[in-house]
Coordinates of C-alpha atoms (C1' of nucleotides) in Angstrom, one line a residue:
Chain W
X1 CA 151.8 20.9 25.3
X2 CA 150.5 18.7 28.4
X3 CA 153.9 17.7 30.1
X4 CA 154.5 15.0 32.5
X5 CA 154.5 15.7 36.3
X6 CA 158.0 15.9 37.4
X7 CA 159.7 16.4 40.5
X8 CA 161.9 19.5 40.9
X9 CA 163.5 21.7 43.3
X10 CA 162.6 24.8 44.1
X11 CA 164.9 26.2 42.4
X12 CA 164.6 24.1 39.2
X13 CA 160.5 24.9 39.3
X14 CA 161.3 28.7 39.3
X15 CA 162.9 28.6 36.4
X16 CA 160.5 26.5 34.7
X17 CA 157.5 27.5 35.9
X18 CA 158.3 31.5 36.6
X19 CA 156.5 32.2 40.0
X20 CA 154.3 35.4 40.1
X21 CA 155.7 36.5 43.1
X22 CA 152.0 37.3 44.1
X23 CA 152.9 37.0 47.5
X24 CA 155.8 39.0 48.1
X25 CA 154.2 41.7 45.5
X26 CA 151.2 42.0 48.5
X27 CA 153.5 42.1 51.3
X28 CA 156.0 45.0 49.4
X29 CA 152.8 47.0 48.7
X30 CA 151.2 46.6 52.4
X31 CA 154.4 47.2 53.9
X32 CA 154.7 50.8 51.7
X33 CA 151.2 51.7 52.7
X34 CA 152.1 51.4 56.1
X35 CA 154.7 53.4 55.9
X36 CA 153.3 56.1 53.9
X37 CA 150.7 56.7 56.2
X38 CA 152.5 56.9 59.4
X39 CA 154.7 58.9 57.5
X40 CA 152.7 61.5 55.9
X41 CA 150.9 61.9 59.4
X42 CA 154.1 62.5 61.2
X43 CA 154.5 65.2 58.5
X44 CA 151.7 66.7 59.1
X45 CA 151.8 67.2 62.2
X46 CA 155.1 68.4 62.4
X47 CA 153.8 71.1 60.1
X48 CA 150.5 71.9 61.9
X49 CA 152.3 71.8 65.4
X50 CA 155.6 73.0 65.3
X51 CA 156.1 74.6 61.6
X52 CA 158.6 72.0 60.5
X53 CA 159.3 69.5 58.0
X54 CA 159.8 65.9 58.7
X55 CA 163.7 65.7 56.8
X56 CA 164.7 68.6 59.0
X57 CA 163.1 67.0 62.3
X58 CA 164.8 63.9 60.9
X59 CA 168.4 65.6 60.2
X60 CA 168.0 67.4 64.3
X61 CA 167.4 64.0 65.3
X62 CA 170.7 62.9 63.8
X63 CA 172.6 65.9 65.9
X64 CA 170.8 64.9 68.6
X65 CA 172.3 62.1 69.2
X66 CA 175.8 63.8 68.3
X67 CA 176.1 66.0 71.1
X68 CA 179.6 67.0 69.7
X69 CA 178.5 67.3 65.8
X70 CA 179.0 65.4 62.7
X71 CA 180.2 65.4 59.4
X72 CA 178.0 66.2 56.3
X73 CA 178.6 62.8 55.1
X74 CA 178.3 61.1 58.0
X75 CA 175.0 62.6 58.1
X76 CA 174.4 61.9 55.0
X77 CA 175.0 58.3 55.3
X78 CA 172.8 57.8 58.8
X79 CA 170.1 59.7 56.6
X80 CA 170.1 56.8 53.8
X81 CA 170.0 60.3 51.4
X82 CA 172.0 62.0 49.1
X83 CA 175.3 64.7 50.1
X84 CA 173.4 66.9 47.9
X85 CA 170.4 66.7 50.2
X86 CA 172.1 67.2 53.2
X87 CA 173.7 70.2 51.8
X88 CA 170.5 72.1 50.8
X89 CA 168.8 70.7 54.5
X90 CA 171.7 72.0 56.7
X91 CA 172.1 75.4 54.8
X92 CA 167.8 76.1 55.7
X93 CA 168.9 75.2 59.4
X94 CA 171.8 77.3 59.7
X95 CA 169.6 80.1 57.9
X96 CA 166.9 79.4 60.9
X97 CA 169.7 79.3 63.8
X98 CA 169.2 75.6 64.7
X99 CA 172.2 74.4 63.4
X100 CA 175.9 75.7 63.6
X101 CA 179.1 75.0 61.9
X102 CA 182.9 74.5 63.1
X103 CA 185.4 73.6 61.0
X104 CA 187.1 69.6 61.6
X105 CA 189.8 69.7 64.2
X106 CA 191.6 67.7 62.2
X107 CA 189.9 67.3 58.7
X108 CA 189.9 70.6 56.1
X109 CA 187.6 69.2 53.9
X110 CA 185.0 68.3 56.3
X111 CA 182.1 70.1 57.8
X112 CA 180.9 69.9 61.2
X113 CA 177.3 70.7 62.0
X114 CA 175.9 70.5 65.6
X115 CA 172.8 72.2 67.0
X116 CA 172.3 75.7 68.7
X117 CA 171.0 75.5 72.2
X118 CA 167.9 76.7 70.4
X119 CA 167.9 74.0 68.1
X120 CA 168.6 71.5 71.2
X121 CA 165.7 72.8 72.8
X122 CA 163.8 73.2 70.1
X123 CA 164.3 69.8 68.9
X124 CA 163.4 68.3 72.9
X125 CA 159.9 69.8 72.5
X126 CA 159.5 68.0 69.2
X127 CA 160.6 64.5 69.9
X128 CA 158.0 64.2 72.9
X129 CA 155.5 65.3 70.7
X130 CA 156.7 62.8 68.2
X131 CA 157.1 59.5 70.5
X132 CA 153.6 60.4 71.4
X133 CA 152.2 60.4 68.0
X134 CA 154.5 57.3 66.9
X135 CA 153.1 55.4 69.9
X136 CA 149.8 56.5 69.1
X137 CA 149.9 55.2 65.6
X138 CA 151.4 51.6 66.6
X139 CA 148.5 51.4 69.7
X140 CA 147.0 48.9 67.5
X141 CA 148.9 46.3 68.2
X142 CA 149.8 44.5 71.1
X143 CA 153.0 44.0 73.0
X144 CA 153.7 40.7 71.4
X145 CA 152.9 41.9 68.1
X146 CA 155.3 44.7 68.3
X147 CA 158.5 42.5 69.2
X148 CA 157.3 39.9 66.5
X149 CA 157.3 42.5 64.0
X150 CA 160.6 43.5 65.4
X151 CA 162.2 40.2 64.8
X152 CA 160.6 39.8 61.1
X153 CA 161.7 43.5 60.6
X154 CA 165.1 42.7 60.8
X155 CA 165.3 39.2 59.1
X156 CA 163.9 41.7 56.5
X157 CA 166.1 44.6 57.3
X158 CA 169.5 42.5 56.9
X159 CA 168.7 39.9 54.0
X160 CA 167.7 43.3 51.6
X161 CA 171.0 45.0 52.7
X162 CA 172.6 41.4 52.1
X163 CA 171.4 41.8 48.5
X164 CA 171.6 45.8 47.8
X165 CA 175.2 46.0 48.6
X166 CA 176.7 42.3 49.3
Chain Y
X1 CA 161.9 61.3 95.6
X2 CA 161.2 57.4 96.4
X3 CA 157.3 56.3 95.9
X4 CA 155.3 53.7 97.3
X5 CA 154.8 51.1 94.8
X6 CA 151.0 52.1 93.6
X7 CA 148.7 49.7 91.2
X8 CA 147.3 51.8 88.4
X9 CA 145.6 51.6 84.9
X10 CA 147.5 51.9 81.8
X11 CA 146.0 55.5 80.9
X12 CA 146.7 56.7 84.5
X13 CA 150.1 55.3 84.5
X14 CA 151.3 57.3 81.0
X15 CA 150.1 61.0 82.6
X16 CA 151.5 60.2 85.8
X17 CA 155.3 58.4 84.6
X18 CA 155.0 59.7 80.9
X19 CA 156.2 56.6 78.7
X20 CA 159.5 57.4 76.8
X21 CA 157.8 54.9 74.0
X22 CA 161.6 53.3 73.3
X23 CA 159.7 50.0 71.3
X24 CA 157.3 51.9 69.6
X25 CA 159.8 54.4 68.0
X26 CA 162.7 51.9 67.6
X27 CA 159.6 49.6 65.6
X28 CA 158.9 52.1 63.2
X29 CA 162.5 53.2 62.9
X30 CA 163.0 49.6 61.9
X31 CA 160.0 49.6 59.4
X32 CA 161.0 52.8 58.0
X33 CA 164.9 51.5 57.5
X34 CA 163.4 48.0 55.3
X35 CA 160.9 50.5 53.5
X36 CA 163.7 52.9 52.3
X37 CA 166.3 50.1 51.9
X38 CA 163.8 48.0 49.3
X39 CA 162.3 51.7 48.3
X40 CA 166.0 52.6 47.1
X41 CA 167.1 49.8 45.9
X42 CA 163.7 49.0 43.6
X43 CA 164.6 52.7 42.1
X44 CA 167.8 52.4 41.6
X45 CA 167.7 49.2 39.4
X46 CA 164.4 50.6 37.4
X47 CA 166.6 53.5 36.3
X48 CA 169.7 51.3 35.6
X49 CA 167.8 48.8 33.6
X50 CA 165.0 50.6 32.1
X51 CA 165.4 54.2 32.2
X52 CA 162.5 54.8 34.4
X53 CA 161.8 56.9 37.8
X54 CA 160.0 54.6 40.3
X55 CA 156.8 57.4 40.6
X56 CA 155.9 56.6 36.8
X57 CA 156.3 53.0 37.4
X58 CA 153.7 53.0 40.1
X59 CA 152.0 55.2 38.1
X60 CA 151.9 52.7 35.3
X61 CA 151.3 50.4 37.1
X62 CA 147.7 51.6 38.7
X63 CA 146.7 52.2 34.5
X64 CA 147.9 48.4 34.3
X65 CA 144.8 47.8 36.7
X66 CA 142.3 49.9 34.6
X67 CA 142.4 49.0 31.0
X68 CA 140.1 51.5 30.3
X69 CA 141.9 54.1 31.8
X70 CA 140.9 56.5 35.1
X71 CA 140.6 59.8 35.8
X72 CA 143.7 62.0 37.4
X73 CA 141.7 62.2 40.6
X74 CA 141.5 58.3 41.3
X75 CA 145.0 58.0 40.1
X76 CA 145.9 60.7 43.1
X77 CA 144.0 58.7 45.5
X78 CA 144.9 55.3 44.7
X79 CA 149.1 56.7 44.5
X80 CA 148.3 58.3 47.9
X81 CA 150.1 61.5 46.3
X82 CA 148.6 64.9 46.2
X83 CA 147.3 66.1 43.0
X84 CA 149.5 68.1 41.3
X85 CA 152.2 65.4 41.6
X86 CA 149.6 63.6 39.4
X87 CA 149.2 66.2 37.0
X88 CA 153.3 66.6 36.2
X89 CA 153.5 62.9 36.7
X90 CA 151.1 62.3 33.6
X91 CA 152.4 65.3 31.5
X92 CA 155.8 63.5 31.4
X93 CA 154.6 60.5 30.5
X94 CA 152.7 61.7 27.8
X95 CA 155.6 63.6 26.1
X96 CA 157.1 60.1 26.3
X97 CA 154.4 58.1 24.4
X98 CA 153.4 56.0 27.0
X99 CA 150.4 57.3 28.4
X100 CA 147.2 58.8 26.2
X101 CA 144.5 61.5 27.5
X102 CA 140.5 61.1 26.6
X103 CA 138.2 63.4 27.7
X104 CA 135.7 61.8 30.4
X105 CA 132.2 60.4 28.6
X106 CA 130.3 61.5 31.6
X107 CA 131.9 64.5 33.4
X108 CA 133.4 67.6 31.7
X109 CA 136.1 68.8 34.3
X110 CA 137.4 64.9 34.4
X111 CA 140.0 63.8 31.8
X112 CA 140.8 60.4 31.5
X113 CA 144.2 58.5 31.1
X114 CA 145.5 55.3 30.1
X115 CA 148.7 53.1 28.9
X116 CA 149.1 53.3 25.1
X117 CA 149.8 49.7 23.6
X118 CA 154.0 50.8 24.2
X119 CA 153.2 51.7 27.4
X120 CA 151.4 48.8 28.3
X121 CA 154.2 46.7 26.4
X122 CA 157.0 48.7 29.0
X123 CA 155.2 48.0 31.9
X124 CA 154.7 44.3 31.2
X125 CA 158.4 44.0 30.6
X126 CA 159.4 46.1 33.9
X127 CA 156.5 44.2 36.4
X128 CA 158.3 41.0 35.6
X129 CA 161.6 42.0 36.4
X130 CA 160.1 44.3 39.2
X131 CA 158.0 41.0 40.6
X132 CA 161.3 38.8 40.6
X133 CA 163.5 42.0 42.1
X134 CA 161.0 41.8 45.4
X135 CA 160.7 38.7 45.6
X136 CA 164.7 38.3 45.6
X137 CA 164.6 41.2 48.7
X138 CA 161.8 39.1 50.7
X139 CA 163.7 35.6 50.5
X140 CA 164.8 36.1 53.4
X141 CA 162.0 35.7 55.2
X142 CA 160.0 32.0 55.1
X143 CA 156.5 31.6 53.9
X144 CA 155.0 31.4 57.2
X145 CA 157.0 34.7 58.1
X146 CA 155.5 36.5 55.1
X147 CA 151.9 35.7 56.3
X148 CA 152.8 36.8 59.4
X149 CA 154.2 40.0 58.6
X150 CA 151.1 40.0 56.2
X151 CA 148.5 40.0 59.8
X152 CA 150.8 42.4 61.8
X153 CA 151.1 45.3 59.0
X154 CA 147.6 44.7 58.3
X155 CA 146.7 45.3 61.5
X156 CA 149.1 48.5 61.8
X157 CA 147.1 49.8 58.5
X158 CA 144.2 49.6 59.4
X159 CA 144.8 51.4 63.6
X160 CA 146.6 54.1 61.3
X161 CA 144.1 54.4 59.2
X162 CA 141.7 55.3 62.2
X163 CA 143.9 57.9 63.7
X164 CA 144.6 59.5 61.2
X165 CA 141.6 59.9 59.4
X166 CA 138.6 58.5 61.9
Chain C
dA1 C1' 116.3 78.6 36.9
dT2 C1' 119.8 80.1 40.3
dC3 C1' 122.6 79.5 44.1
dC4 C1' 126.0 76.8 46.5
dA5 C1' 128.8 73.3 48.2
dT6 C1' 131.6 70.0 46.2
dT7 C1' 134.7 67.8 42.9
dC8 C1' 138.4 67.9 39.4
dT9 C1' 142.2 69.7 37.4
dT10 C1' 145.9 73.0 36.9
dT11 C1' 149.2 76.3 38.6
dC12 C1' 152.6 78.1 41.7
dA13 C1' 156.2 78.4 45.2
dA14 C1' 159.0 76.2 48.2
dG15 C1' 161.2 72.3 49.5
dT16 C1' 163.0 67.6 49.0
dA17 C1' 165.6 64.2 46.3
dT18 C1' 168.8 61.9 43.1
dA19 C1' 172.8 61.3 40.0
dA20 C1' 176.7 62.8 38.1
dA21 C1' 180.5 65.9 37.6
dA22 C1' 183.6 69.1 39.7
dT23 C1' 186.6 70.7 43.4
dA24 C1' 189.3 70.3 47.5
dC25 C1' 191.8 67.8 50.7
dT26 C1' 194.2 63.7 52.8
dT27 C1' 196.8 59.6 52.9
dT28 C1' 199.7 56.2 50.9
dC29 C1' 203.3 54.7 48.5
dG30 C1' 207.0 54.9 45.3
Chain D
dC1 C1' 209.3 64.9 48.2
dG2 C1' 205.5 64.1 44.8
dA3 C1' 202.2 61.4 42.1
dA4 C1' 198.3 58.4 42.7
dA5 C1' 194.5 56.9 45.0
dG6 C1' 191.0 57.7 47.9
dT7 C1' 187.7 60.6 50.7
dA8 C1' 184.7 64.8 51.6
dT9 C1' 182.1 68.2 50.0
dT10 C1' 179.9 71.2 46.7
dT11 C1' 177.8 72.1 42.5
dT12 C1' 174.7 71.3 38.7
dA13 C1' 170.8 69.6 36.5
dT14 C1' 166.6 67.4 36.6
dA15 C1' 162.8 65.3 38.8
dC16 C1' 159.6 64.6 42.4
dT17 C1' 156.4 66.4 46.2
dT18 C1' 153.5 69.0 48.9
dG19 C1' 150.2 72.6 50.2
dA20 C1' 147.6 76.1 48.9
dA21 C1' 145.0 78.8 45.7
dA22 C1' 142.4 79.4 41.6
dG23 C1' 139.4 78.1 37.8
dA24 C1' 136.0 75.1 35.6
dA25 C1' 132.2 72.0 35.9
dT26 C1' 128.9 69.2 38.5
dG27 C1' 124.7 68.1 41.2
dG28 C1' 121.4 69.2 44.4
dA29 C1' 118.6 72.5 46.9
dT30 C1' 115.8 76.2 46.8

DNA sequence: ATCCATTCTTTCAAGTATAAAATACTTTCG
DNA sequence: CGAAAGTATTTTATACTTGAAAGAATGGAT
């Protein structure tokens, strides 16, 4: 079974010798971590502080900057989350009063939601608090390592939507 | 309302002109947007091409690591999911043949799970295809980025890891 | 030996999430 | 106009997730 040495391209030596990926496995896995623990903080504290999950924080956040409303599905798609979701999500808001619903000017099917003053103010309260805590989890790294992760981010960011849905 | 230009320390300078923290929350917008993008993606083609939610492949693969099984409480830990979630997690994937209970040799409230010889035969199958899947999303990125995403995430975990816990 | 804090698992309720099918409406084009 | 194609939302079913509480077992201290 001892083979000759041979030169191949990359390409060619994938296929014949199948990498183990070993690599990109680590980086997937530490990248995920990271996440997860900023994120289950942020939740957290959202809870402790303000009585609130992190998908409806999330979902005011999307209003927020939609001082006029939005559609359901427009939501659903700046979300990266199922209509389904949104549904159930918008229907606990409306219940609480931070969200409201007109019909579309010029759409019947569609749904708009905006926030209530309340939820507006509500919602301002929450996001200091949150910039706070995000900067307070990223303190660890320096300036330089923030806009280098930046840049490596979104090589990252728009080769994986290349290949989900190119 | 104008000031005289006034030389301060960092600390001093975020109570007196609170920071609006832009990079910071735009950084881990970005990190969260490549997490849920491979995240999605990942789950979506487990289910197409072997039937399979991405929580039991993750649970498989931790049993992968431990031949000779571990206990439900490890498994929480090492998941970074809550307990119950373990519990229903495992019951599943015992209905389904791929996962087998032994009581703990040492410690009577412990029980012990591990892959059955299918389940270990699934996995192997789906980490291959899984392996190759992530490494497809990361080509984007050159070796040396890799490594250098590898040092600025690490660094991230481990500050995280001190405010939240520490 | 008994108490007690801790650890391990299960259970429960509420909420979050997806996929797929169903329903309702709009636009386009014949 | 009216059918077809496409878009928007809701519904349904199932699965995942957490947080909190409860029950069982452990190990150490008295």
């Amino acid at each position: 079974m001892t083979e000759a040495p041979v030169l191949l391209d990359a390409e060619t030596r994938a296929h014949e010798h199948p990498a183990d990926h070993r690599t990109e496995l680590r980086l997937w896995l530490r990248l995920l971590t990271c996440t997860n623990l900023i994120e289950s903080e942020i939740r957290s504290r959202l809870r402790r502080h303000f009585g609130v999950t992190l998908p409806r924080f999330d979902l005011m956040a999307q209003l927020e900057k939609a001082p006029a409303g939005m559609t359901l599905g427009e939501l659903s798609r700046r979300m990266m989350v199922s209509n389904g979701n949104v549904t159930g999500l918008v229907e606990r808001l409306l219940e609480t009063g931070h969200l409201e619903r007109h019909p579309h000017p010029a759409d019947r099917r569609a749904v708009v939601v905006a926030l209530t003053p309340i939820g507006r103010q509500m919602f301002a309260t929450m996001a200091l608090a949150h910039a706070e805590w995000i900067a307070e989890l990223c303190a660890g790294l320096a300036p330089a390592d923030v806009s280098q992760l930046m840049r490596l981010l979104g090589g990252l960011k728009s080769h994986v939507k290349e290949v989900a849905h190119g």
